Amino acid sequence: MALSQYCIELINSSRSSFVWKYFGELRTRDGNVPLPQNHDQYYFCVSCLNSSTVITDVHRYKKSVSTGNLQNHLIVKHKIQEKKTKCESQKSVLEYFKSTGTVTRPTHSAKGSRKKVETDDITLWFARDMLRFDTVTHSGFRDFFLKYNVISNRDLLHVI
């Protein structure tokens, strides 16, 4: 049976993912061609239909599939990726935590603002290195911060 007798009806909806330009429901061009069993439970790939010779080579996914799985199929099988238009002001999470290679310490006019900057820096350090937050209970961590007067003994006991 020739694949030219099949077509894929794209989903017209308010779905925002780009994958819906490539997946839809299988239909026949005329009513005389039988559809695969349970075809109505699946989304079929348009790119596979255009490049395959038999219907069994057309990838299909249950309608309960996540768009991430459909996107992975497009990337791996067809080298199709979404073209993102990201504002220059937007940063990805990885870009935010990326090390700059230099350490700058702002000048502080008050002890409170210095503590906030140090707390923010410690939080950023833990996030970049993916450290568990219970690291602060380890003796090496406490000794380091006591030695360099980052935190006082009283403050340390209050936190822990």
PDB file of N, CA, C and O in Angstrom, residues 1-9 25-36 39 44 49 55:
ATOM      1  N   MET A   1       0.842  -1.172   0.000  1.00  0.00           N
ATOM      2  CA  MET A   1       0.000   0.000   0.000  1.00  0.00           C
ATOM      3  C   MET A   1       0.892   1.241   0.000  1.00  0.00           C
ATOM      4  O   MET A   1       1.807   1.360   0.796  1.00  0.00           O
ATOM      5  N   ALA A   2       0.656   2.166  -0.891  1.00  0.00           N
ATOM      6  CA  ALA A   2       1.491   3.348  -1.039  1.00  0.00           C
ATOM      7  C   ALA A   2       1.186   4.361   0.060  1.00  0.00           C
ATOM      8  O   ALA A   2       0.037   4.572   0.429  1.00  0.00           O
ATOM      9  N   LEU A   3       2.262   4.976   0.545  1.00  0.00           N
ATOM     10  CA  LEU A   3       2.092   5.990   1.580  1.00  0.00           C
ATOM     11  C   LEU A   3       1.429   7.247   1.040  1.00  0.00           C
ATOM     12  O   LEU A   3       0.935   8.064   1.814  1.00  0.00           O
ATOM     13  N   SER A   4       1.419   7.419  -0.253  1.00  0.00           N
ATOM     14  CA  SER A   4       0.784   8.605  -0.837  1.00  0.00           C
ATOM     15  C   SER A   4      -0.717   8.636  -0.572  1.00  0.00           C
ATOM     16  O   SER A   4      -1.355   9.662  -0.738  1.00  0.00           O
ATOM     17  N   GLN A   5      -1.261   7.513  -0.143  1.00  0.00           N
ATOM     18  CA  GLN A   5      -2.690   7.465   0.167  1.00  0.00           C
ATOM     19  C   GLN A   5      -2.987   7.973   1.583  1.00  0.00           C
ATOM     20  O   GLN A   5      -4.133   8.110   1.960  1.00  0.00           O
ATOM     21  N   TYR A   6      -1.929   8.233   2.340  1.00  0.00           N
ATOM     22  CA  TYR A   6      -2.089   8.739   3.702  1.00  0.00           C
ATOM     23  C   TYR A   6      -1.679  10.199   3.784  1.00  0.00           C
ATOM     24  O   TYR A   6      -0.849  10.679   3.008  1.00  0.00           O
ATOM     25  N   CYS A   7      -2.229  10.884   4.739  1.00  0.00           N
ATOM     26  CA  CYS A   7      -1.808  12.239   5.052  1.00  0.00           C
ATOM     27  C   CYS A   7      -1.940  12.424   6.563  1.00  0.00           C
ATOM     28  O   CYS A   7      -2.568  11.610   7.241  1.00  0.00           O
ATOM     29  N   ILE A   8      -1.320  13.459   7.069  1.00  0.00           N
ATOM     30  CA  ILE A   8      -1.405  13.739   8.500  1.00  0.00           C
ATOM     31  C   ILE A   8      -2.058  15.099   8.673  1.00  0.00           C
ATOM     32  O   ILE A   8      -1.604  16.099   8.102  1.00  0.00           O
ATOM     33  N   GLU A   9      -3.113  15.106   9.432  1.00  0.00           N
ATOM     34  CA  GLU A   9      -3.834  16.347   9.726  1.00  0.00           C
ATOM     35  C   GLU A   9      -3.213  16.957  10.977  1.00  0.00           C
ATOM     36  O   GLU A   9      -3.270  16.370  12.058  1.00  0.00           O
ATOM     37  N   GLU A  25      -2.746  13.821  13.348  1.00  0.00           N
ATOM     38  CA  GLU A  25      -3.526  12.584  13.268  1.00  0.00           C
ATOM     39  C   GLU A  25      -3.488  12.036  11.848  1.00  0.00           C
ATOM     40  O   GLU A  25      -3.572  12.791  10.875  1.00  0.00           O
ATOM     41  N   LEU A  26      -3.359  10.722  11.751  1.00  0.00           N
ATOM     42  CA  LEU A  26      -3.274  10.050  10.456  1.00  0.00           C
ATOM     43  C   LEU A  26      -4.647   9.995   9.800  1.00  0.00           C
ATOM     44  O   LEU A  26      -5.639   9.655  10.446  1.00  0.00           O
ATOM     45  N   ARG A  27      -4.695  10.338   8.534  1.00  0.00           N
ATOM     46  CA  ARG A  27      -5.929  10.310   7.744  1.00  0.00           C
ATOM     47  C   ARG A  27      -5.620   9.657   6.396  1.00  0.00           C
ATOM     48  O   ARG A  27      -4.470   9.515   6.012  1.00  0.00           O
ATOM     49  N   THR A  28      -6.676   9.275   5.692  1.00  0.00           N
ATOM     50  CA  THR A  28      -6.506   8.775   4.325  1.00  0.00           C
ATOM     51  C   THR A  28      -6.992   9.845   3.359  1.00  0.00           C
ATOM     52  O   THR A  28      -7.840  10.664   3.699  1.00  0.00           O
ATOM     53  N   ARG A  29      -6.414   9.829   2.171  1.00  0.00           N
ATOM     54  CA  ARG A  29      -6.816  10.820   1.167  1.00  0.00           C
ATOM     55  C   ARG A  29      -8.198  10.480   0.602  1.00  0.00           C
ATOM     56  O   ARG A  29      -8.923  11.352   0.164  1.00  0.00           O
ATOM     57  N   ASP A  30      -8.537   9.194   0.591  1.00  0.00           N
ATOM     58  CA  ASP A  30      -9.898   8.779   0.239  1.00  0.00           C
ATOM     59  C   ASP A  30     -10.344   7.727   1.243  1.00  0.00           C
ATOM     60  O   ASP A  30      -9.530   7.159   1.967  1.00  0.00           O
ATOM     61  N   GLY A  31     -11.564   7.459   1.324  1.00  0.00           N
ATOM     62  CA  GLY A  31     -12.112   6.566   2.340  1.00  0.00           C
ATOM     63  C   GLY A  31     -11.908   5.085   2.077  1.00  0.00           C
ATOM     64  O   GLY A  31     -12.324   4.254   2.887  1.00  0.00           O
ATOM     65  N   ASN A  32     -11.286   4.699   0.982  1.00  0.00           N
ATOM     66  CA  ASN A  32     -11.155   3.287   0.622  1.00  0.00           C
ATOM     67  C   ASN A  32      -9.937   2.613   1.224  1.00  0.00           C
ATOM     68  O   ASN A  32      -9.793   1.400   1.127  1.00  0.00           O
ATOM     69  N   VAL A  33      -9.022   3.363   1.799  1.00  0.00           N
ATOM     70  CA  VAL A  33      -7.788   2.796   2.337  1.00  0.00           C
ATOM     71  C   VAL A  33      -7.964   2.567   3.843  1.00  0.00           C
ATOM     72  O   VAL A  33      -8.348   3.485   4.562  1.00  0.00           O
ATOM     73  N   PRO A  34      -7.676   1.361   4.300  1.00  0.00           N
ATOM     74  CA  PRO A  34      -7.820   1.115   5.748  1.00  0.00           C
ATOM     75  C   PRO A  34      -6.694   1.795   6.534  1.00  0.00           C
ATOM     76  O   PRO A  34      -5.555   1.861   6.091  1.00  0.00           O
ATOM     77  N   LEU A  35      -7.034   2.310   7.687  1.00  0.00           N
ATOM     78  CA  LEU A  35      -6.048   2.916   8.579  1.00  0.00           C
ATOM     79  C   LEU A  35      -5.518   1.858   9.528  1.00  0.00           C
ATOM     80  O   LEU A  35      -6.197   0.861   9.809  1.00  0.00           O
ATOM     81  N   PRO A  36      -4.288   2.031  10.037  1.00  0.00           N
ATOM     82  CA  PRO A  36      -3.753   1.068  11.007  1.00  0.00           C
ATOM     83  C   PRO A  36      -4.660   0.977  12.238  1.00  0.00           C
ATOM     84  O   PRO A  36      -5.354   1.933  12.589  1.00  0.00           O
ATOM     85  N   HIS A  39      -5.322   3.720  15.219  1.00  0.00           N
ATOM     86  CA  HIS A  39      -4.660   4.937  14.741  1.00  0.00           C
ATOM     87  C   HIS A  39      -5.141   6.194  15.457  1.00  0.00           C
ATOM     88  O   HIS A  39      -4.401   7.154  15.592  1.00  0.00           O
ATOM     89  N   PHE A  44       1.133  11.076  14.708  1.00  0.00           N
ATOM     90  CA  PHE A  44       2.099  10.571  13.746  1.00  0.00           C
ATOM     91  C   PHE A  44       3.011  11.711  13.291  1.00  0.00           C
ATOM     92  O   PHE A  44       2.598  12.861  13.234  1.00  0.00           O
ATOM     93  N   LEU A  49       6.490  10.366   7.665  1.00  0.00           N
ATOM     94  CA  LEU A  49       5.585   9.998   6.574  1.00  0.00           C
ATOM     95  C   LEU A  49       6.169  10.418   5.228  1.00  0.00           C
ATOM     96  O   LEU A  49       6.109   9.665   4.260  1.00  0.00           O
ATOM     97  N   ILE A  55       4.104   2.286   6.019  1.00  0.00           N
ATOM     98  CA  ILE A  55       3.437   2.958   7.132  1.00  0.00           C
ATOM     99  C   ILE A  55       4.033   2.556   8.489  1.00  0.00           C
ATOM    100  O   ILE A  55       4.050   3.353   9.425  1.00  0.00           O
TER     101      ILE A  55
END
